[in-house]
XYZ file of C-alpha atoms in Angstrom:
684
model
C -105.628 -58.899 58.921
C -102.674 -61.129 58.636
C -100.469 -63.801 60.626
C -97.763 -62.738 62.213
C -94.555 -63.274 60.383
C -90.873 -62.396 61.348
C -87.454 -62.563 60.007
C -87.931 -62.656 56.218
C -84.997 -62.451 53.859
C -85.860 -59.768 51.786
C -88.415 -56.749 52.297
C -85.180 -61.093 47.383
C -76.454 -67.763 34.221
C -74.345 -68.424 31.514
C -70.972 -70.206 32.227
C -68.127 -68.098 32.270
C -64.772 -67.555 33.559
C -62.796 -64.467 35.247
C -59.299 -63.383 35.152
C -57.139 -65.391 37.848
C -56.365 -63.356 41.005
C -52.648 -62.825 41.440
C -52.832 -63.942 45.202
C -53.456 -66.974 47.116
C -52.164 -70.547 46.790
C -54.445 -72.742 44.570
C -54.839 -76.484 44.467
C -52.817 -78.073 41.871
C -55.751 -79.514 40.052
C -57.930 -77.204 38.107
C -61.266 -78.463 36.887
C -61.974 -75.575 34.029
C -64.934 -77.550 32.638
C -67.239 -77.380 35.799
C -69.797 -74.566 36.006
C -68.763 -71.951 38.543
C -71.957 -70.178 38.911
C -70.232 -66.694 38.702
C -71.535 -63.937 36.522
C -68.383 -62.619 35.267
C -69.681 -60.131 32.932
C -70.992 -58.319 36.090
C -67.609 -57.891 37.417
C -65.592 -54.673 37.391
C -62.083 -55.454 37.516
C -61.107 -51.817 37.811
C -62.173 -51.876 41.507
C -59.820 -53.755 43.997
C -61.521 -56.577 45.834
C -60.063 -55.369 48.809
C -61.508 -51.890 48.674
C -65.126 -52.586 47.451
C -66.138 -56.174 47.031
C -69.584 -55.526 46.251
C -68.492 -53.232 43.569
C -65.905 -55.245 42.264
C -68.367 -58.336 41.942
C -71.358 -56.399 40.613
C -69.667 -53.230 39.193
C -70.044 -53.796 35.466
C -73.774 -54.480 36.153
C -74.200 -51.378 38.513
C -72.813 -49.070 35.695
C -75.032 -50.287 32.884
C -78.062 -51.437 34.474
C -81.323 -49.511 34.003
C -84.064 -49.764 36.693
C -87.393 -50.522 34.431
C -89.803 -47.794 34.371
C -92.235 -49.706 36.103
C -89.988 -50.535 38.982
C -88.580 -48.728 42.241
C -85.664 -51.094 42.143
C -83.710 -53.681 40.061
C -81.387 -56.569 41.134
C -81.461 -60.285 41.969
C -84.565 -60.468 43.934
C -86.579 -58.298 41.469
C -85.182 -60.047 38.538
C -86.414 -63.287 39.910
C -89.801 -62.034 41.223
C -90.217 -60.537 37.539
C -89.390 -63.839 35.815
C -91.987 -65.871 37.875
C -94.906 -63.471 36.768
C -94.782 -64.593 33.287
C -95.062 -68.103 34.285
C -98.000 -67.441 36.641
C -99.755 -65.523 33.682
C -99.225 -68.606 31.472
C -101.024 -70.730 34.152
C -103.673 -68.386 34.662
C -104.389 -68.082 30.957
C -104.029 -71.608 30.499
C -106.953 -72.077 33.200
C -109.100 -69.572 31.371
C -108.791 -71.418 28.080
C -109.695 -74.531 29.661
C -113.042 -73.312 30.615
C -113.033 -74.811 33.986
C -116.077 -75.661 36.148
C -118.068 -73.327 38.291
C -116.918 -73.385 41.921
C -113.425 -74.870 41.409
C -110.268 -73.202 42.075
C -109.345 -73.070 38.470
C -112.598 -71.182 37.719
C -112.297 -68.730 40.612
C -108.608 -68.152 39.449
C -109.767 -67.296 35.896
C -112.769 -65.191 36.973
C -110.707 -63.006 39.331
C -108.005 -62.118 36.310
C -110.767 -61.758 33.782
C -112.788 -59.447 35.909
C -109.720 -57.312 36.899
C -108.720 -57.121 33.142
C -112.011 -56.225 31.879
C -111.651 -52.277 32.202
C -114.774 -51.521 30.042
C -117.116 -52.858 32.878
C -114.726 -51.222 35.681
C -115.124 -47.956 33.866
C -118.893 -48.425 33.608
C -119.469 -49.170 37.275
C -117.526 -45.955 38.407
C -117.935 -45.913 41.998
C -121.090 -47.886 42.395
C -119.104 -50.883 44.062
C -118.201 -48.854 46.705
C -121.479 -47.052 47.724
C -122.225 -49.868 50.008
C -118.986 -49.132 51.881
C -119.549 -45.314 51.841
C -123.171 -46.068 53.266
C -121.762 -47.962 56.331
C -119.832 -44.866 57.106
C -122.457 -42.438 56.442
C -124.768 -44.338 58.819
C -122.626 -43.362 61.509
C -124.395 -40.948 63.758
C -122.562 -41.627 67.067
C -118.898 -42.229 68.068
C -120.080 -45.196 70.026
C -120.678 -46.875 66.598
C -117.214 -46.376 65.556
C -115.783 -49.862 67.006
C -118.081 -51.862 64.965
C -117.266 -50.025 61.761
C -113.399 -50.490 62.586
C -114.118 -54.355 63.344
C -115.502 -54.417 59.623
C -112.383 -52.419 58.206
C -110.233 -54.887 60.006
C -112.005 -57.852 58.402
C -111.680 -56.394 54.935
C -108.211 -55.217 55.494
C -108.648 -51.514 54.970
C -106.525 -49.398 57.002
C -107.727 -48.424 60.120
C -106.149 -46.713 63.414
C -105.467 -50.167 64.864
C -105.148 -53.651 63.384
C -105.402 -57.310 64.667
C -103.491 -60.409 63.681
C -104.045 -63.782 64.770
C -100.904 -65.855 65.681
C -99.381 -67.965 68.606
C -99.437 -66.497 71.838
C -95.902 -65.488 72.511
C -95.915 -66.987 76.147
C -97.910 -69.826 75.583
C -97.200 -71.199 71.964
C -99.929 -74.059 72.315
C -102.670 -71.280 71.807
C -103.748 -68.927 68.913
C -104.415 -65.119 70.124
C -105.462 -62.167 68.860
C -102.845 -59.278 68.763
C -103.844 -55.430 68.388
C -101.331 -52.941 67.087
C -100.761 -49.594 65.808
C -101.781 -48.821 62.104
C -103.879 -46.080 60.284
C -101.231 -43.898 58.527
C -101.282 -43.309 54.813
C -97.468 -42.810 54.537
C -94.940 -45.460 55.317
C -93.712 -44.107 58.671
C -94.372 -41.449 61.357
C -91.389 -39.535 60.151
C -93.117 -38.503 57.090
C -95.626 -36.694 59.358
C -93.673 -35.397 61.997
C -90.047 -34.469 60.895
C -89.812 -30.737 59.973
C -86.219 -30.727 59.465
C -86.020 -32.959 56.487
C -86.991 -31.285 53.265
C -87.588 -34.417 51.400
C -90.010 -35.776 53.785
C -91.814 -32.548 54.182
C -92.313 -32.547 50.121
C -93.766 -35.915 50.333
C -96.260 -34.707 53.100
C -97.191 -31.637 50.901
C -97.759 -34.075 47.965
C -99.654 -36.604 50.083
C -102.141 -33.828 51.111
C -102.491 -32.891 47.498
C -102.999 -36.566 46.575
C -105.879 -37.113 49.352
C -107.597 -33.916 47.997
C -107.199 -35.102 44.077
C -108.672 -38.618 44.957
C -111.532 -36.966 47.141
C -112.419 -34.550 44.219
C -112.318 -37.414 41.802
C -114.931 -39.237 44.124
C -117.017 -36.065 44.019
C -116.279 -34.258 47.105
C -117.131 -30.534 46.753
C -114.987 -29.605 49.968
C -112.106 -32.194 49.215
C -109.356 -29.622 50.072
C -110.638 -29.043 53.529
C -111.458 -32.527 53.917
C -107.853 -33.591 52.893
C -106.456 -31.346 55.447
C -108.731 -33.041 58.059
C -107.303 -36.537 57.089
C -103.582 -35.292 57.308
C -104.098 -33.677 60.581
C -105.877 -36.865 62.086
C -103.382 -39.137 60.872
C -100.619 -36.824 62.159
C -102.150 -36.925 65.558
C -101.981 -40.868 65.298
C -98.381 -40.632 64.323
C -97.460 -38.388 67.099
C -98.489 -41.313 69.452
C -97.205 -44.187 67.691
C -94.018 -46.181 68.765
C -91.018 -45.949 66.509
C -89.861 -48.812 64.160
C -86.968 -49.388 66.687
C -89.566 -49.587 69.675
C -91.451 -52.083 67.787
C -88.624 -54.731 67.744
C -88.812 -55.445 71.235
C -90.802 -58.798 71.687
C -90.974 -58.455 75.556
C -92.139 -54.812 75.406
C -94.891 -55.647 72.937
C -96.278 -58.505 75.013
C -99.172 -57.053 77.045
C -101.825 -59.606 77.862
C -104.924 -57.901 78.836
C -108.263 -59.445 79.699
C -111.107 -58.730 77.687
C -112.960 -57.445 80.664
C -110.053 -54.911 81.224
C -109.650 -53.562 77.822
C -112.227 -50.620 79.088
C -109.588 -49.549 81.482
C -107.058 -49.132 78.711
C -109.469 -47.010 76.304
C -112.305 -45.599 78.446
C -115.488 -45.240 76.477
C -114.633 -47.343 73.612
C -117.009 -50.317 72.984
C -114.988 -53.105 72.898
C -118.127 -55.654 73.022
C -119.410 -54.180 69.934
C -115.880 -54.339 68.415
C -115.636 -58.127 69.331
C -119.017 -59.153 68.326
C -118.574 -57.503 64.784
C -115.213 -59.359 64.435
C -116.984 -62.681 65.284
C -114.900 -63.568 68.238
C -117.302 -62.965 71.447
C -116.773 -66.033 73.486
C -113.827 -67.386 71.590
C -111.093 -65.168 73.447
C -110.736 -64.509 77.026
C -107.706 -62.183 76.479
C -105.909 -60.287 73.751
C -102.159 -58.980 73.341
C -102.087 -55.342 72.916
C -98.639 -54.699 71.433
C -98.521 -50.759 72.093
C -100.754 -50.003 75.106
C -99.812 -46.498 75.278
C -100.794 -45.740 71.542
C -104.195 -47.464 72.187
C -105.052 -45.181 75.346
C -103.881 -42.248 73.305
C -105.947 -43.288 70.075
C -108.870 -43.408 71.998
C -108.286 -39.896 73.431
C -107.763 -38.617 69.747
C -110.948 -40.417 68.502
C -113.071 -38.597 71.215
C -111.394 -35.337 70.585
C -112.128 -35.608 66.727
C -115.401 -34.535 65.264
C -117.465 -37.476 63.825
C -117.355 -35.624 60.462
C -113.843 -35.760 60.273
C -113.726 -39.408 61.239
C -116.408 -40.284 58.475
C -114.027 -38.556 56.016
C -110.953 -40.274 57.078
C -112.818 -43.894 56.756
C -114.167 -43.059 53.551
C -110.835 -41.891 52.347
C -109.234 -45.041 53.417
C -111.964 -47.068 51.769
C -111.414 -45.236 48.547
C -107.393 -45.611 48.693
C -107.683 -49.295 49.494
C -109.737 -49.898 46.502
C -108.126 -47.490 43.963
C -106.609 -50.374 42.016
C -109.743 -51.851 41.426
C -111.633 -48.821 40.206
C -111.782 -46.490 36.957
C -108.451 -45.816 35.801
C -108.474 -41.912 36.948
C -108.308 -43.140 40.510
C -105.842 -45.862 39.643
C -103.675 -43.538 38.055
C -103.681 -40.732 40.827
C -102.985 -43.519 43.457
C -100.222 -44.775 41.432
C -98.989 -41.076 41.124
C -98.677 -40.696 44.678
C -97.531 -44.000 46.193
C -95.402 -45.035 43.475
C -94.062 -42.064 41.603
C -93.899 -39.460 44.406
C -93.202 -41.820 47.332
C -90.994 -44.248 45.508
C -89.876 -42.720 42.120
C -91.344 -45.236 39.759
C -92.254 -43.250 36.598
C -94.680 -45.934 35.101
C -97.300 -48.468 36.105
C -96.527 -52.013 35.428
C -98.642 -53.569 32.494
C -102.284 -54.527 33.603
C -101.877 -58.157 33.142
C -98.775 -58.148 35.623
C -101.000 -56.349 38.226
C -103.859 -59.104 37.368
C -101.425 -61.794 38.193
C -100.606 -60.314 41.307
C -103.805 -59.975 42.429
C -104.841 -63.671 41.700
C -101.683 -64.488 43.495
C -102.892 -62.405 46.634
C -106.078 -64.143 46.893
C -105.424 -67.770 45.642
C -102.042 -67.989 46.071
C -101.473 -71.533 47.160
C -103.978 -72.997 44.577
C -101.710 -71.004 41.978
C -98.588 -72.278 43.765
C -99.542 -75.938 43.514
C -99.543 -75.580 39.705
C -96.616 -73.471 39.518
C -94.550 -76.014 41.802
C -95.733 -79.043 39.314
C -94.489 -77.077 36.135
C -91.371 -75.337 37.663
C -89.722 -76.983 40.565
C -88.224 -80.349 39.890
C -87.872 -82.986 42.707
C -84.188 -82.886 42.361
C -83.936 -79.117 43.499
C -85.962 -79.970 46.721
C -83.603 -82.971 47.261
C -80.469 -80.999 46.974
C -81.908 -78.050 48.986
C -82.782 -80.531 51.934
C -78.981 -81.836 51.742
C -77.932 -78.182 51.955
C -80.433 -77.422 54.921
C -79.113 -80.405 56.774
C -75.413 -79.336 56.121
C -76.164 -75.777 57.432
C -77.917 -76.959 60.612
C -74.923 -79.449 61.363
C -72.384 -76.592 60.794
C -74.448 -74.379 63.423
C -74.487 -77.188 65.797
C -70.779 -77.460 65.472
C -70.395 -73.663 65.630
C -72.380 -73.409 69.056
C -70.004 -75.927 70.694
C -67.024 -74.024 69.834
C -68.210 -70.378 70.844
C -65.879 -68.681 73.008
C -68.156 -66.336 74.540
C -71.396 -68.575 75.814
C -71.414 -70.675 78.917
C -71.908 -74.387 79.146
C -75.407 -73.982 80.309
C -76.600 -71.544 77.752
C -74.922 -73.657 75.086
C -77.182 -76.436 76.012
C -80.230 -74.413 75.531
C -78.977 -73.205 72.344
C -78.504 -76.710 70.938
C -81.924 -77.678 72.348
C -83.502 -74.821 70.060
C -81.492 -75.790 67.185
C -82.500 -79.502 67.494
C -86.276 -78.339 67.471
C -86.000 -76.388 64.090
C -88.616 -77.293 61.631
C -87.241 -76.969 57.830
C -89.815 -76.445 55.178
C -88.693 -76.485 51.685
C -90.389 -75.821 48.292
C -94.195 -75.939 49.033
C -96.457 -77.013 51.635
C -97.011 -80.751 52.803
C -101.065 -79.755 52.472
C -102.457 -76.891 50.581
C -105.078 -74.371 51.771
C -108.581 -74.947 51.029
C -110.212 -72.102 48.904
C -113.743 -73.741 48.584
C -115.483 -71.215 50.912
C -114.229 -68.157 48.859
C -116.862 -66.833 46.699
C -115.668 -65.011 43.325
C -118.087 -63.272 40.920
C -116.880 -62.621 37.468
C -117.231 -58.851 36.515
C -117.128 -57.657 40.427
C -113.370 -56.916 40.816
C -114.051 -54.647 43.873
C -116.226 -57.293 45.344
C -113.815 -59.990 44.653
C -111.203 -58.125 46.535
C -113.434 -57.411 49.282
C -114.150 -61.410 49.634
C -110.700 -62.431 49.156
C -109.618 -60.212 51.997
C -112.618 -61.395 54.228
C -112.018 -64.874 53.457
C -108.441 -64.541 54.555
C -109.277 -62.588 57.742
C -111.708 -65.245 58.592
C -109.308 -68.113 57.901
C -107.111 -66.470 60.659
C -110.099 -65.848 63.124
C -111.166 -69.492 62.672
C -107.843 -70.670 64.173
C -109.023 -69.321 67.772
C -109.453 -72.017 69.837
C -108.197 -74.625 67.519
C -104.518 -76.711 67.776
C -101.733 -75.134 66.095
C -101.245 -76.008 62.398
C -97.610 -76.581 62.066
C -98.010 -77.350 58.297
C -98.972 -73.802 57.389
C -96.907 -71.841 55.305
C -96.743 -67.973 55.688
C -95.523 -67.466 52.055
C -96.560 -68.901 48.627
C -94.219 -71.410 46.819
C -93.798 -68.703 43.959
C -92.679 -66.074 46.224
C -88.966 -65.141 45.959
C -88.121 -64.910 49.571
C -87.405 -66.960 52.509
C -88.224 -66.596 56.371
C -87.809 -67.678 60.103
C -90.978 -67.727 62.374
C -89.804 -67.962 65.867
C -93.514 -68.927 66.992
C -93.145 -72.280 65.116
C -89.565 -72.326 65.216
C -89.340 -72.949 61.612
C -87.182 -71.999 58.519
C -88.938 -71.929 55.227
C -87.514 -71.722 51.539
C -90.237 -71.345 48.947
C -89.594 -73.057 45.495
C -88.994 -69.873 43.580
C -85.944 -68.529 45.463
C -84.042 -71.986 44.474
C -83.013 -70.391 41.141
C -79.877 -68.584 40.169
C -78.025 -66.681 41.489
C -79.309 -68.009 44.876
C -79.251 -71.450 43.832
C -78.053 -72.988 40.589
C -78.345 -76.902 40.168
C -75.508 -77.010 37.386
C -73.078 -75.065 39.535
C -70.153 -75.960 41.748
C -70.846 -76.139 45.468
C -69.052 -72.969 46.526
C -71.351 -70.515 44.750
C -74.362 -72.394 46.126
C -73.239 -72.347 49.669
C -72.313 -68.393 48.931
C -75.815 -68.094 47.661
C -78.472 -70.134 49.076
C -76.270 -71.457 51.662
C -75.920 -68.118 53.071
C -79.723 -67.732 52.810
C -80.440 -70.880 54.812
C -77.690 -69.766 57.407
C -79.373 -66.101 57.432
C -82.889 -67.864 58.243
C -80.993 -70.297 60.764
C -79.525 -67.304 62.308
C -82.816 -65.349 62.897
C -83.675 -67.814 65.558
C -80.813 -66.421 67.483
C -80.741 -62.864 66.668
C -81.457 -60.168 69.235
C -85.276 -60.796 68.739
C -85.413 -64.748 67.888
C -82.998 -65.527 70.786
C -85.536 -64.571 73.304
C -87.791 -67.319 72.159
C -87.104 -71.112 73.158
C -87.402 -74.137 71.047
C -91.066 -74.484 71.478
C -92.049 -70.761 70.310
C -92.176 -69.133 73.797
C -90.780 -65.935 75.129
C -88.192 -67.365 77.710
C -85.097 -66.238 78.852
C -82.760 -69.084 78.510
C -79.363 -67.002 78.863
C -77.249 -66.466 81.767
C -76.846 -62.920 82.704
C -72.925 -63.052 81.658
C -74.025 -64.289 78.069
C -76.571 -61.736 77.864
C -73.813 -58.993 78.404
C -71.438 -60.603 75.960
C -73.948 -60.776 73.386
C -75.101 -57.125 73.904
C -71.439 -56.026 73.489
C -71.419 -57.766 70.312
C -74.604 -56.712 68.776
C -73.655 -53.097 70.202
C -70.689 -53.329 67.627
C -72.837 -54.191 64.718
C -75.196 -51.360 65.309
C -72.199 -48.863 65.494
C -70.827 -50.303 62.285
C -73.758 -50.286 60.200
C -74.857 -46.803 61.191
C -71.824 -45.444 59.382
C -73.368 -46.408 56.107
C -74.978 -43.966 54.034
C -76.969 -45.279 51.010
C -78.350 -41.625 50.218
C -76.501 -38.524 51.403
C -77.900 -37.349 54.559
C -79.639 -40.685 55.400
C -77.749 -43.514 57.177
C -78.599 -46.899 57.810
C -80.361 -47.238 61.203
C -78.288 -49.850 63.054
C -80.864 -50.341 65.471
C -83.797 -51.025 63.301
C -81.491 -53.236 60.939
C -79.809 -55.093 63.805
C -81.730 -58.416 63.646
C -81.147 -58.701 59.828
C -77.620 -57.622 60.090
C -76.953 -60.367 62.843
C -78.589 -62.905 60.508
C -76.474 -61.694 57.382
C -73.261 -62.007 59.335
C -73.899 -65.160 61.090
C -75.617 -66.867 58.063
C -72.842 -66.121 55.786
C -70.333 -67.412 58.547
C -72.114 -70.657 58.875
C -72.507 -71.075 55.256
C -68.798 -70.932 54.801
C -68.184 -73.442 57.731
C -70.861 -75.720 56.169
C -68.896 -75.500 52.596
C -65.902 -76.459 54.479
C -67.358 -79.297 56.079
C -68.762 -80.435 52.483
C -65.402 -80.870 51.288
C -64.772 -83.629 53.776
C -61.001 -82.598 53.863
C -60.404 -82.535 50.264
C -59.180 -79.376 48.237
C -61.897 -77.493 46.327
C -61.480 -77.542 42.640
C -60.160 -74.264 41.071
C -62.617 -73.140 38.433
C -61.995 -70.109 36.082
C -58.921 -69.318 38.166
C -61.061 -68.774 41.255
C -60.314 -71.085 44.445
C -63.205 -72.570 46.364
C -63.228 -69.757 48.943
C -63.152 -67.010 46.392
C -65.909 -68.547 44.473
C -68.049 -68.946 47.722
C -67.422 -65.100 48.726
C -68.084 -64.078 45.185
C -71.666 -66.082 45.252
C -72.448 -64.225 48.401
C -71.351 -60.888 46.699
C -73.745 -61.285 43.607
C -76.948 -62.199 45.382
C -77.040 -58.587 46.900
C -76.874 -57.125 43.411
C -79.304 -53.974 43.419
C -80.049 -50.575 42.184
C -82.808 -48.461 43.474
C -84.299 -45.059 43.277
C -83.671 -42.526 45.709
C -87.131 -42.018 46.940
C -87.417 -45.816 47.599
C -83.967 -45.966 49.226
C -85.408 -43.277 51.638
C -88.595 -45.417 52.210
C -86.647 -48.146 53.136
C -84.393 -46.558 55.364
C -87.082 -45.535 57.345
C -89.151 -48.695 57.244
C -86.985 -51.769 56.328
C -85.269 -53.831 58.854
C -82.826 -55.054 56.005
C -79.942 -52.813 55.242
C -79.294 -52.117 51.714
C -77.910 -54.738 49.428
C -74.230 -53.010 49.094
C -73.911 -53.043 52.961
C -75.369 -56.486 53.185
C -72.496 -57.820 51.178
C -69.567 -55.382 52.355
C -70.746 -54.950 55.896
C -70.851 -58.734 56.200
C -67.643 -59.578 54.572
C -65.694 -57.030 56.615
C -66.383 -59.230 59.617
C -65.316 -62.546 58.266
C -61.514 -63.327 58.443
C -61.610 -66.170 55.916
C -62.663 -63.405 53.353
C -59.415 -61.564 54.180
C -57.435 -64.650 53.738
C -59.276 -65.553 50.344
C -58.552 -61.981 48.816
C -55.484 -60.833 50.904
C -57.093 -57.968 52.578
C -54.659 -56.035 54.440
C -54.477 -53.103 56.856
C -54.992 -49.683 54.673
C -57.478 -51.527 52.404
C -61.007 -50.157 52.736
C -62.415 -53.415 53.462
C -60.176 -54.052 56.320
C -61.127 -53.906 59.914
C -58.885 -54.463 62.938
C -59.013 -58.027 64.041
C -60.774 -56.840 67.345
C -63.454 -54.647 65.598
C -64.645 -57.747 63.520
C -67.701 -59.091 64.994
C -68.520 -62.831 64.999
C -71.523 -64.102 66.961
C -72.529 -67.494 65.757
């Protein structure tokens, strides 16, 4: 169970100079001593900027960088995320050495980590920590008992055929509501189950069947092969009736308000009273939002048609799979072999200490984050970021006024929404309270269950209470950023405010191209094809004229067409419809960041640093933040599931639409980066 979060950036330097460009007038004054923020050693000068700007900026790195054996990808985001982990480990180990008092957050952090690192105890316990969970499943003797079990699975965040979230009601943003949606698949997307014309996906499917059988065998199942086939068959039936990732992007279609008393009509024979009672929300909600009604109806028919014994096998499988990382090594290794090696191409596990840090981070993230901020986030970084955000919002405001495709009436509404934006920078104004979370040293499976139950209960406890506008959906140590349309907020955690995104020692141009474009990206999510359907209060409300809708749709259709031609893996093109919102945000964010950078100069010429004009440094700063390299298997997973385009196309795809980029680098017709003026998409 988790709160709904939309519009995240990712799904995430030595002073140097570069050879001057042979084009473009430069201001007379050159400030060579100033730090440019450009990582020149990553450039590949054998590539023309006008043909492949991404490879020009990052080509030397792309030619030499190796993906670490314990990663599916590497690049700017992953490097920063990896750099944060040792810092968190030092904090955790420091707490452990200080011997904190029982019941304190410090003690809980230390005990979670110590329990996970105590492999001797984990090996000795074997599957004993799961016996109580398996007993819950074994106690099923009637299909009528399934709803109560599903509620428990939802509470402890173990995969079930549907999941629940608590978030603001999209048509009444003053209330929290329960949202029910499709789930239950062990593989990343329905295509892995259903596409028979794709040899790679069929190969993964066969490996998944083997994996389920191996895990069940390790758990002592004498009929593991037959039971694995039943699990795959059941999940395939679920996949057949699930909505596609593109269909899931429509917030209007996904808003289906159903009174509690009417749920039986949606899924005849399903005991919702038992489900809601076990979930602990009886009497707290009058209605729920069902994101995919057709799926829920079909799911109930599948449940009714499936033998109880098969359902019990499926539930046990999900319990086993969800706990693999906390079980003896043979389970952990087999789980990694499929979900990381087969599915994503990663050869080796991360060191256990890194996984232990991530476990603590997932359970007491803000408590750990409070310590991280105190040690690694200087006040001046927050202050400079506040200035940048203010400048980006001002630039967006000016941009709305100058739009040639939007009517005055819609501009008034757009300005009202922008004025209501709530920026959050670095860390929360108030921290989460973990005092009710119980942690037991030596019980790593139990600790995982309790952490997940605590997080779920915290969400359910919001029902009937005022909206908490101070809450964060990410921890400060997260290398990412997000926009939440329900709170109309843009959020920038402390950990992303580092090079290459943000360099406190660098000239403004590269920061506007890096973190400035990130800020613009998140602001633009409020006005992408999804975010633009919400008003400034967080309600789904149509504030557009029909003519503006049509013009906006024409522009977004052009982006869909552009990005659908990009092919990161032979035979697999970017899904222009799935990635539309992020592509709008990338294009609009960079355009607004550029305008904000020009405003920041106050009419004065930018300095030349290392032979680069301000505009050139801006665009190079933008290009270098998308530096990335990934394994083919991981690329396919992301093509199928990720609303973001690959880094190469986030850079080149965006810049091809920006006329100032053409002017900065002399891009002309015949160059591969060139698009005719009428084909360039400029929205915000």
